[in-house]
Short mmCIF file of C-alpha atoms in Angstrom, two decimals:
data_model
loop_
_atom_site.label_atom_id
_atom_site.label_comp_id
_atom_site.label_asym_id
_atom_site.label_seq_id
_atom_site.Cartn_x
_atom_site.Cartn_y
_atom_site.Cartn_z
CA UNK A 1 50.74 35.08 103.29
CA UNK A 2 51.50 37.46 99.96
CA UNK A 3 55.21 36.56 100.62
CA UNK A 4 54.64 32.66 101.23
CA UNK A 5 52.44 32.52 97.60
CA UNK A 6 55.53 34.05 95.98
CA UNK A 7 58.09 31.97 97.12
CA UNK A 8 56.03 29.34 96.36
CA UNK A 9 55.24 30.48 92.54
CA UNK A 10 59.26 30.59 92.82
CA UNK A 11 59.73 27.44 93.99
CA UNK A 12 56.67 26.16 91.36
CA UNK A 13 59.14 27.86 88.15
CA UNK A 14 61.07 24.87 88.12
CA UNK A 15 58.26 22.73 87.34
CA UNK A 16 56.27 25.06 85.11
CA UNK A 17 59.21 26.84 83.09
CA UNK A 18 61.44 23.86 82.51
CA UNK A 19 58.41 21.52 81.45
CA UNK A 20 56.64 24.70 79.70
CA UNK A 21 60.11 25.58 77.36
CA UNK A 22 60.69 21.13 76.44
CA UNK A 23 57.19 21.88 75.62
CA UNK A 24 57.20 25.14 73.55
CA UNK A 25 60.93 23.62 71.76
CA UNK A 26 59.03 20.69 70.92
CA UNK A 27 56.44 22.83 68.70
CA UNK A 28 59.45 24.09 66.07
CA UNK A 29 60.66 20.34 66.39
CA UNK A 30 58.14 18.62 65.42
CA UNK A 31 56.48 20.80 63.07
CA UNK A 32 59.93 20.43 61.07
CA UNK A 33 59.60 16.47 61.34
CA UNK A 34 55.71 15.94 60.66
CA UNK A 35 53.68 17.47 58.03
CA UNK A 36 50.78 19.18 58.60
CA UNK A 37 48.61 16.58 58.23
CA UNK A 38 50.15 13.76 61.21
CA UNK A 39 50.62 16.87 63.65
CA UNK A 40 46.63 17.17 63.17
CA UNK A 41 46.35 13.23 64.32
CA UNK A 42 48.35 13.51 66.82
CA UNK A 43 46.75 16.98 68.19
CA UNK A 44 43.62 14.90 67.78
CA UNK A 45 45.36 11.86 69.93
CA UNK A 46 46.35 13.93 72.33
CA UNK A 47 43.00 15.93 72.44
CA UNK A 48 41.00 12.84 73.18
CA UNK A 49 43.08 11.22 75.76
CA UNK A 50 42.91 14.99 77.89
CA UNK A 51 39.25 14.14 77.65
CA UNK A 52 39.59 11.00 79.48
CA UNK A 53 41.40 12.21 81.98
CA UNK A 54 39.84 15.44 82.33
CA UNK A 55 37.10 12.70 83.54
CA UNK A 56 39.15 11.34 85.75
CA UNK A 57 40.32 14.75 87.43
CA UNK A 58 37.72 14.83 90.27
CA UNK A 59 39.59 12.04 92.77
CA UNK A 60 43.22 14.37 92.48
CA UNK A 61 40.97 18.04 93.14
CA UNK A 62 39.19 16.15 95.56
CA UNK A 63 42.95 15.46 96.86
CA UNK A 64 43.77 19.05 96.80
CA UNK A 65 40.35 20.09 98.86
CA UNK A 66 40.45 17.29 101.35
CA UNK A 67 43.91 16.52 102.01
CA UNK A 68 44.63 18.73 104.41
CA UNK A 69 41.31 18.62 106.33
CA UNK A 70 42.40 14.69 107.27
CA UNK A 71 45.71 14.89 107.77
CA UNK A 72 45.05 17.92 110.70
CA UNK A 73 42.14 15.05 111.83
CA UNK A 74 44.50 11.39 112.12
CA UNK A 75 43.20 10.39 108.56
CA UNK A 76 46.28 10.74 106.34
CA UNK A 77 46.65 6.84 105.45
CA UNK A 78 42.71 6.36 105.38
CA UNK A 79 42.65 9.36 103.00
CA UNK A 80 45.61 8.10 100.76
CA UNK A 81 43.49 4.08 100.61
CA UNK A 82 39.96 6.22 99.92
CA UNK A 83 42.29 7.59 96.67
CA UNK A 84 43.82 5.41 95.86
CA UNK A 85 40.63 2.61 95.53
CA UNK A 86 38.92 5.87 93.23
CA UNK A 87 41.50 6.47 90.90
CA UNK A 88 42.26 2.90 89.63
CA UNK A 89 39.02 1.85 90.05
CA UNK A 90 37.85 5.05 87.44
CA UNK A 91 40.57 4.98 85.49
CA UNK A 92 39.65 1.81 84.74
CA UNK A 93 35.98 2.39 83.72
CA UNK A 94 36.88 5.54 81.55
CA UNK A 95 40.07 3.06 79.36
CA UNK A 96 37.04 0.53 79.13
CA UNK A 97 35.38 3.38 77.97
CA UNK A 98 37.95 5.17 75.51
CA UNK A 99 38.28 1.23 74.59
CA UNK A 100 34.56 0.64 72.88
CA UNK A 101 34.75 4.16 71.73
CA UNK A 102 37.25 3.34 69.69
CA UNK A 103 35.70 0.19 68.60
CA UNK A 104 32.16 1.82 68.15
CA UNK A 105 33.68 3.91 65.35
CA UNK A 106 36.52 1.64 63.46
CA UNK A 107 34.18 2.35 60.45
CA UNK A 108 34.41 6.19 60.53
CA UNK A 109 37.87 6.78 61.04
CA UNK A 110 40.90 6.47 59.36
CA UNK A 111 42.56 3.44 59.94
CA UNK A 112 45.50 5.66 60.83
CA UNK A 113 43.82 6.80 63.45
CA UNK A 114 42.25 4.34 64.96
CA UNK A 115 45.12 3.12 65.43
CA UNK A 116 47.01 6.22 66.88
CA UNK A 117 44.37 6.15 69.35
CA UNK A 118 44.96 3.24 70.64
CA UNK A 119 48.70 4.33 71.58
CA UNK A 120 46.35 7.22 73.17
CA UNK A 121 44.57 4.77 75.62
CA UNK A 122 47.76 3.20 77.35
CA UNK A 123 48.56 7.01 77.65
CA UNK A 124 45.39 8.46 79.15
CA UNK A 125 46.12 5.75 81.93
CA UNK A 126 49.66 6.53 82.78
CA UNK A 127 49.06 9.95 83.00
CA UNK A 128 45.88 9.46 84.97
CA UNK A 129 47.41 7.63 87.48
CA UNK A 130 50.44 9.24 87.97
CA UNK A 131 48.51 13.14 87.29
CA UNK A 132 46.22 11.85 91.13
CA UNK A 133 49.71 11.29 92.17
CA UNK A 134 51.29 14.29 91.63
CA UNK A 135 48.46 16.50 93.51
CA UNK A 136 49.54 14.37 96.60
CA UNK A 137 53.02 15.86 96.06
CA UNK A 138 51.73 19.79 95.16
CA UNK A 139 49.37 19.71 98.25
CA UNK A 140 52.60 17.91 100.48
CA UNK A 141 54.83 21.50 99.29
CA UNK A 142 57.24 17.89 97.58
CA UNK A 143 58.10 19.95 95.24
CA UNK A 144 61.86 18.93 94.25
CA UNK A 145 59.91 15.73 92.69
CA UNK A 146 56.11 17.51 91.54
CA UNK A 147 59.22 19.87 89.53
CA UNK A 148 61.29 16.16 88.57
CA UNK A 149 58.37 14.88 87.16
CA UNK A 150 56.72 17.60 84.93
CA UNK A 151 60.24 17.94 83.32
CA UNK A 152 60.19 14.63 82.63
CA UNK A 153 56.75 14.23 80.69
CA UNK A 154 57.71 16.86 78.28
CA UNK A 155 60.91 16.08 78.15
CA UNK A 156 61.03 12.74 78.04
CA UNK A 157 58.34 12.49 76.22
CA UNK A 158 60.18 14.83 73.71
CA UNK A 159 63.10 12.42 73.80
CA UNK A 160 62.20 9.58 73.21
CA UNK A 161 59.56 10.25 70.46
CA UNK A 162 62.40 11.87 68.72
CA UNK A 163 64.85 9.04 69.10
CA UNK A 164 61.84 7.11 67.58
CA UNK A 165 61.27 9.67 65.06
CA UNK A 166 65.25 9.72 63.54
CA UNK A 167 66.42 6.66 64.64
CA UNK A 168 63.43 4.44 63.51
CA UNK A 169 61.49 6.99 61.33
CA UNK A 170 58.45 6.14 62.63
CA UNK A 171 57.05 8.67 62.48
CA UNK A 172 54.21 10.10 64.29
CA UNK A 173 53.54 6.90 65.70
CA UNK A 174 56.87 7.35 67.15
CA UNK A 175 55.39 10.52 68.57
CA UNK A 176 53.02 8.61 70.53
CA UNK A 177 54.71 5.68 72.47
CA UNK A 178 57.58 8.10 73.44
CA UNK A 179 54.73 10.49 74.71
CA UNK A 180 53.46 6.32 76.13
CA UNK A 181 56.80 4.96 77.44
CA UNK A 182 57.95 9.30 78.89
CA UNK A 183 54.37 8.61 81.35
CA UNK A 184 54.95 4.75 82.61
CA UNK A 185 58.85 4.97 83.04
CA UNK A 186 57.49 7.51 85.70
CA UNK A 187 54.97 5.98 87.39
CA UNK A 188 56.20 3.54 89.08
CA UNK A 189 58.88 5.65 90.86
CA UNK A 190 56.26 8.30 92.05
CA UNK A 191 53.71 5.88 93.10
CA UNK A 192 56.42 4.48 96.11
CA UNK A 193 57.14 8.77 96.61
CA UNK A 194 53.79 9.01 97.42
CA UNK A 195 51.54 5.69 97.82
CA UNK A 196 54.66 3.60 98.75
CA UNK A 197 53.85 3.34 102.97
CA UNK A 198 49.95 2.74 103.00
CA UNK A 199 47.85 -0.16 103.68
CA UNK A 200 45.22 -0.75 101.02
CA UNK A 201 42.58 -1.14 104.10
CA UNK A 202 38.82 0.55 103.76
CA UNK A 203 35.91 -1.12 104.11
CA UNK A 204 33.06 -1.09 100.91
CA UNK A 205 31.33 0.91 102.81
CA UNK A 206 33.78 3.34 103.85
CA UNK A 207 35.04 3.68 100.49
CA UNK A 208 31.54 4.29 99.91
CA UNK A 209 30.56 7.17 102.04
CA UNK A 210 34.22 8.74 100.88
CA UNK A 211 33.34 9.27 97.65
CA UNK A 212 29.80 10.71 98.29
CA UNK A 213 31.90 13.19 100.06
CA UNK A 214 35.29 13.69 97.21
CA UNK A 215 31.92 13.33 94.24
CA UNK A 216 29.30 16.44 95.74
CA UNK A 217 33.28 18.34 95.40
CA UNK A 218 34.68 17.52 92.72
CA UNK A 219 31.85 16.39 89.96
CA UNK A 220 30.29 19.15 89.35
CA UNK A 221 34.43 20.41 88.68
CA UNK A 222 34.82 17.44 86.33
CA UNK A 223 31.86 18.61 84.49
CA UNK A 224 33.33 21.77 84.18
CA UNK A 225 37.06 20.94 83.48
CA UNK A 226 35.32 18.73 80.05
CA UNK A 227 33.60 22.22 78.91
CA UNK A 228 36.68 23.58 79.17
CA UNK A 229 38.53 21.52 77.30
CA UNK A 230 35.58 21.25 74.38
CA UNK A 231 36.55 25.14 75.52
CA UNK A 232 40.06 24.63 74.28
CA UNK A 233 40.42 21.55 72.61
CA UNK A 234 36.69 21.40 71.38
CA UNK A 235 37.59 23.21 67.56
CA UNK A 236 40.22 20.40 66.66
CA UNK A 237 37.01 18.08 66.40
CA UNK A 238 35.25 21.31 63.69
CA UNK A 239 38.36 21.53 61.92
CA UNK A 240 38.98 17.67 61.13
CA UNK A 241 35.54 17.04 60.34
CA UNK A 242 35.05 20.50 58.22
CA UNK A 243 37.92 21.23 56.36
CA UNK A 244 41.07 19.20 56.67
CA UNK A 245 43.57 17.69 59.36
CA UNK A 246 46.43 19.63 57.67
CA UNK A 247 44.01 22.67 59.21
CA UNK A 248 44.13 21.37 62.30
CA UNK A 249 48.16 21.16 61.85
CA UNK A 250 48.25 24.83 61.33
CA UNK A 251 45.74 25.82 63.98
CA UNK A 252 47.38 23.32 66.62
CA UNK A 253 50.04 24.68 66.12
CA UNK A 254 50.26 28.21 66.22
CA UNK A 255 47.37 27.24 69.14
CA UNK A 256 50.93 25.76 71.19
CA UNK A 257 53.26 28.58 70.90
CA UNK A 258 50.26 31.18 72.59
CA UNK A 259 48.84 28.52 74.98
CA UNK A 260 52.15 27.35 75.82
CA UNK A 261 53.17 30.78 76.63
CA UNK A 262 50.41 32.01 78.09
CA UNK A 263 49.34 29.02 80.05
CA UNK A 264 52.07 28.26 81.63
CA UNK A 265 51.85 31.69 83.63
CA UNK A 266 48.31 30.79 84.70
CA UNK A 267 48.81 27.40 85.29
CA UNK A 268 52.29 28.53 87.23
CA UNK A 269 50.13 30.84 89.89
CA UNK A 270 47.11 27.74 90.07
CA UNK A 271 49.51 26.00 91.65
CA UNK A 272 51.09 28.47 93.65
CA UNK A 273 48.33 29.27 95.22
CA UNK A 274 45.42 26.82 95.25
CA UNK A 275 46.88 24.21 98.12
CA UNK A 276 48.60 28.12 100.10
CA UNK A 277 44.73 29.14 99.49
CA UNK A 278 42.84 25.93 100.67
CA UNK A 279 45.16 26.04 103.88
CA UNK A 280 44.88 29.91 104.63
CA UNK A 281 40.85 29.60 104.86
CA UNK A 282 41.81 26.91 106.88
CA UNK A 283 43.55 28.15 109.63
CA UNK A 284 43.25 31.85 109.13
CA UNK A 285 39.59 32.20 107.78
CA UNK A 286 37.91 34.45 105.26
CA UNK A 287 39.30 37.66 105.22
CA UNK A 288 42.97 36.34 105.78
CA UNK A 289 42.21 34.22 101.95
CA UNK A 290 40.79 37.48 100.50
CA UNK A 291 43.68 39.48 101.23
CA UNK A 292 46.09 36.65 99.60
CA UNK A 293 43.48 36.40 96.60
CA UNK A 294 44.47 40.38 95.73
CA UNK A 295 47.36 40.20 95.89
CA UNK A 296 47.96 36.50 93.73
CA UNK A 297 45.34 38.76 90.96
CA UNK A 298 48.17 41.50 91.10
CA UNK A 299 50.75 40.04 91.10
CA UNK A 300 49.29 37.80 87.67
CA UNK A 301 48.21 41.05 86.33
CA UNK A 302 51.56 42.24 86.14
CA UNK A 303 52.77 39.02 84.67
CA UNK A 304 50.49 37.88 82.39
CA UNK A 305 49.26 41.51 80.59
CA UNK A 306 52.77 42.01 79.04
CA UNK A 307 52.80 38.68 78.15
CA UNK A 308 49.94 38.03 75.64
CA UNK A 309 50.56 41.76 74.48
CA UNK A 310 54.14 40.95 73.53
CA UNK A 311 53.01 37.73 71.41
CA UNK A 312 50.53 39.61 69.41
CA UNK A 313 52.89 41.96 68.74
CA UNK A 314 55.60 39.10 67.83
CA UNK A 315 53.12 37.01 66.22
CA UNK A 316 54.74 36.32 62.18
CA UNK A 317 58.33 36.09 63.64
CA UNK A 318 57.46 33.78 66.90
CA UNK A 319 55.71 31.30 63.69
CA UNK A 320 58.98 32.20 61.90
CA UNK A 321 61.02 30.72 64.26
CA UNK A 322 59.18 28.39 66.42
CA UNK A 323 57.79 26.60 63.24
CA UNK A 324 58.34 25.12 59.92
CA UNK A 325 57.67 26.97 57.41
CA UNK A 326 54.52 25.16 56.08
CA UNK A 327 52.65 26.51 59.71
CA UNK A 328 53.95 29.97 59.37
CA UNK A 329 50.36 31.34 58.24
CA UNK A 330 48.86 30.16 61.39
CA UNK A 331 51.29 33.58 63.31
CA UNK A 332 47.47 34.79 62.24
CA UNK A 333 46.37 33.01 65.25
CA UNK A 334 48.83 34.06 68.04
CA UNK A 335 46.90 37.11 69.52
CA UNK A 336 43.26 35.52 69.44
CA UNK A 337 44.37 32.99 71.08
CA UNK A 338 46.95 34.86 74.17
CA UNK A 339 43.73 37.22 74.89
CA UNK A 340 41.86 34.07 75.31
CA UNK A 341 44.19 32.24 77.34
CA UNK A 342 44.54 35.76 79.78
CA UNK A 343 40.67 35.16 80.34
CA UNK A 344 41.48 31.84 81.15
CA UNK A 345 43.29 32.72 83.44
CA UNK A 346 41.72 35.73 85.01
CA UNK A 347 38.20 33.17 85.55
CA UNK A 348 40.57 30.98 87.80
CA UNK A 349 41.48 33.54 90.13
CA UNK A 350 37.72 33.91 90.77
CA UNK A 351 36.96 31.07 90.52
CA UNK A 352 39.38 29.98 93.76
CA UNK A 353 36.51 31.96 95.76
CA UNK A 354 34.15 29.32 94.77
CA UNK A 355 36.54 26.50 96.26
CA UNK A 356 36.75 27.73 98.78
CA UNK A 357 33.19 27.66 99.59
CA UNK A 358 32.86 24.66 98.05
CA UNK A 359 29.95 26.33 95.79
CA UNK A 360 31.00 23.79 92.46
CA UNK A 361 28.07 23.74 90.79
CA UNK A 362 28.68 28.21 89.55
CA UNK A 363 31.50 27.20 88.25
CA UNK A 364 30.02 23.85 86.60
CA UNK A 365 27.10 26.19 84.73
CA UNK A 366 29.64 28.84 84.06
CA UNK A 367 31.46 26.56 82.35
CA UNK A 368 28.63 24.99 80.02
CA UNK A 369 27.02 28.17 79.03
CA UNK A 370 30.36 28.88 77.72
CA UNK A 371 31.59 25.54 75.78
CA UNK A 372 27.83 24.86 74.73
CA UNK A 373 28.37 28.70 72.95
CA UNK A 374 31.83 27.71 71.74
CA UNK A 375 30.37 24.29 69.77
CA UNK A 376 27.72 26.46 68.33
CA UNK A 377 30.00 28.73 67.16
CA UNK A 378 32.82 26.73 65.65
CA UNK A 379 29.77 24.60 63.96
CA UNK A 380 28.57 27.97 62.60
CA UNK A 381 31.56 29.93 61.50
CA UNK A 382 34.12 27.22 61.28
CA UNK A 383 33.52 24.93 58.37
CA UNK A 384 33.12 28.50 56.34
CA UNK A 385 36.34 30.51 57.38
CA UNK A 386 38.64 27.91 58.35
CA UNK A 387 40.79 28.07 61.77
CA UNK A 388 40.60 31.82 61.99
CA UNK A 389 36.59 31.24 63.37
CA UNK A 390 38.51 28.80 66.11
CA UNK A 391 40.39 31.30 66.72
CA UNK A 392 37.91 34.63 67.12
CA UNK A 393 35.15 32.23 69.09
CA UNK A 394 37.67 30.77 71.49
CA UNK A 395 38.66 34.55 72.43
CA UNK A 396 34.91 34.92 73.22
CA UNK A 397 34.01 32.13 74.66
CA UNK A 398 36.92 32.47 77.31
CA UNK A 399 35.51 36.36 78.12
CA UNK A 400 32.87 35.74 78.56
CA UNK A 401 33.52 32.52 80.89
CA UNK A 402 35.65 35.25 82.44
CA UNK A 403 32.47 37.47 82.77
CA UNK A 404 30.50 34.73 84.32
CA UNK A 405 32.93 33.38 87.18
CA UNK A 406 32.91 36.75 88.03
CA UNK A 407 29.32 37.27 89.25
CA UNK A 408 28.91 33.69 90.26
CA UNK A 409 31.93 34.72 93.11
CA UNK A 410 30.74 37.74 93.42
CA UNK A 411 27.44 36.73 95.59
CA UNK A 412 29.61 34.36 97.44
CA UNK A 413 32.91 35.71 97.92
CA UNK A 414 33.58 39.65 98.01
CA UNK A 415 37.47 40.57 97.76
CA UNK A 416 39.01 43.49 96.62
CA UNK A 417 39.98 43.82 93.19
CA UNK A 418 43.63 45.69 91.99
CA UNK A 419 41.94 48.18 89.41
CA UNK A 420 44.91 50.26 90.13
CA UNK A 421 47.29 47.57 89.15
CA UNK A 422 44.75 46.85 85.97
CA UNK A 423 45.05 50.44 84.39
CA UNK A 424 48.62 51.20 85.22
CA UNK A 425 49.81 47.26 84.02
CA UNK A 426 47.37 47.97 80.85
CA UNK A 427 49.49 50.93 80.03
CA UNK A 428 52.84 49.70 80.96
CA UNK A 429 51.77 47.02 78.31
CA UNK A 430 50.32 48.99 75.71
CA UNK A 431 53.41 51.55 75.13
CA UNK A 432 55.75 47.61 75.68
CA UNK A 433 53.57 46.78 72.94
CA UNK A 434 53.95 49.17 70.44
CA UNK A 435 57.55 49.87 71.08
CA UNK A 436 58.66 46.52 70.52
CA UNK A 437 56.42 46.80 67.04
CA UNK A 438 58.06 49.73 65.69
CA UNK A 439 61.60 47.89 66.82
CA UNK A 440 60.38 45.29 64.84
CA UNK A 441 59.30 46.35 61.85
CA UNK A 442 62.94 48.11 62.20
CA UNK A 443 65.40 45.26 62.58
CA UNK A 444 67.48 43.51 60.83
CA UNK A 445 65.98 40.37 58.25
CA UNK A 446 67.10 37.68 61.05
CA UNK A 447 63.90 36.42 62.77
CA UNK A 448 65.47 35.03 65.69
CA UNK A 449 67.67 37.88 65.92
CA UNK A 450 64.27 40.61 65.56
CA UNK A 451 62.76 38.53 68.37
CA UNK A 452 65.29 38.64 70.58
CA UNK A 453 65.68 41.84 70.65
CA UNK A 454 62.35 42.98 71.03
CA UNK A 455 61.95 40.34 74.14
CA UNK A 456 64.91 42.41 75.85
CA UNK A 457 63.52 45.55 74.56
CA UNK A 458 59.92 44.95 75.92
CA UNK A 459 61.48 44.22 79.06
CA UNK A 460 62.86 47.06 79.84
CA UNK A 461 60.26 49.56 78.30
CA UNK A 462 57.54 47.83 80.58
CA UNK A 463 59.45 48.06 83.64
CA UNK A 464 60.58 51.13 83.47
CA UNK A 465 57.27 52.59 82.36
CA UNK A 466 55.91 50.79 86.04
CA UNK A 467 58.33 52.48 87.72
CA UNK A 468 57.05 55.95 85.82
CA UNK A 469 53.60 55.18 86.76
CA UNK A 470 54.22 54.48 90.74
CA UNK A 471 53.21 50.36 90.41
CA UNK A 472 56.36 49.19 91.97
CA UNK A 473 56.46 49.07 95.19
CA UNK A 474 59.50 49.99 96.96
CA UNK A 475 60.48 46.42 98.08
CA UNK A 476 60.01 45.72 94.35
CA UNK A 477 62.04 49.06 93.19
CA UNK A 478 64.83 47.64 95.44
CA UNK A 479 65.19 44.30 93.95
CA UNK A 480 64.66 45.06 90.25
CA UNK A 481 67.03 48.14 91.13
CA UNK A 482 70.00 45.88 92.83
CA UNK A 483 69.11 42.90 90.35
CA UNK A 484 69.55 45.19 87.40
CA UNK A 485 73.03 47.33 89.19
CA UNK A 486 74.27 43.60 89.48
CA UNK A 487 73.98 42.54 85.56
CA UNK A 488 75.49 45.74 84.74
CA UNK A 489 78.81 45.00 87.11
CA UNK A 490 79.05 42.01 86.24
CA UNK A 491 79.15 43.51 82.60
CA UNK A 492 81.65 45.91 83.60
CA UNK A 493 83.61 43.70 85.64
CA UNK A 494 83.58 41.64 82.59
CA UNK A 495 85.40 43.88 79.75
CA UNK A 496 87.64 45.53 82.03
CA UNK A 497 89.00 42.32 82.16
#
């Protein structure tokens, strides 16, 4: 089972690492093209798109949970037809609500922001439908198409946006129109791949029953995801209302660097383990699923803890390399947000147990409590302390969310937590962090060179400590040793030539 998970993890890497790298690359590119105020507007539009996309996400969640059940029952075509109708109806309703909200707030929004939000409606419609289609690709393990779409979504958005900004001088409008065009261009081939052979025949009564089954499982998760959106993006609105779009831009740039690095890893784990966990649960039972979950958590700790510590140690250098000069002060945000992102991924492992047992209400309650607390803390502290308060409250609320999820999950589904791996990985991360921080203070005058050398040193120190403390298993040691000798051998051969 763990081998299957690691295999899927590797197969998902192109769909996460390459798009994640492109999204990561977009931060230094965009922050050198537009000032913080405009980047703040761009962030607010994309955050609003995320709200409405999350509302429509209940259909995609149902695809992950129920597809295998319907497929095994020989009702795959009926399932696809029901999902199609529910997706179109939900997107139409949410799109109308989006437009209505813009009309009601037209007098309160800056005219330029109102126009940008209009572009956001187009982005939302295309991405909301595409997200549901992508869930079919995941659950069917058609990861080549999934990777291609995610890469295009990130790369096409950046490429078309740059064409409009640099070629036509469109500014932040060009960035948003690039995102809209990229999503729309991918929608037709994606639809054909997933639903091209589906006959859209289902009775109103059958659709209603199907919607009730999907909704009873997914709607609590949607409420929870909306609360998660508040945790992740709600502070932008408080900053914009109480401080300025300029601060939103600085905070968002720093936040995106942390988010697109740490959350790229946690999302990779979620995508790789989600469908496999459901299939193991349905076909092999709770004990097998629990064993798999233990292995997934161990792998998560080993990979994500050092990433958080390394990003914190190199926060100043990372901001100097990856953003324009006006954004550099946001480096203080990185350690807080990176740690918060780690706790977000941590609680997803415990959330899996509740999802398997279809106990989604505790997830919703935990998210709502953490999200409500986040709003309260932001309203109290952000007007006075600015984006640093937003970063600290993000960490506090994500840590509390993780605690809530642990308590709720253990009541429903017990599994063995890898405490030893946590201790050894934390020790190795601490040693690695101290090493790269000390080295970083004494390297060259180039932030880029310092960052590159620091990453290499950090990886080597971390793996060495894992070897020493005995965390790595014999097969893992063998793989790492073979990789090392292969690279050294190639280097020596090249030198001899």
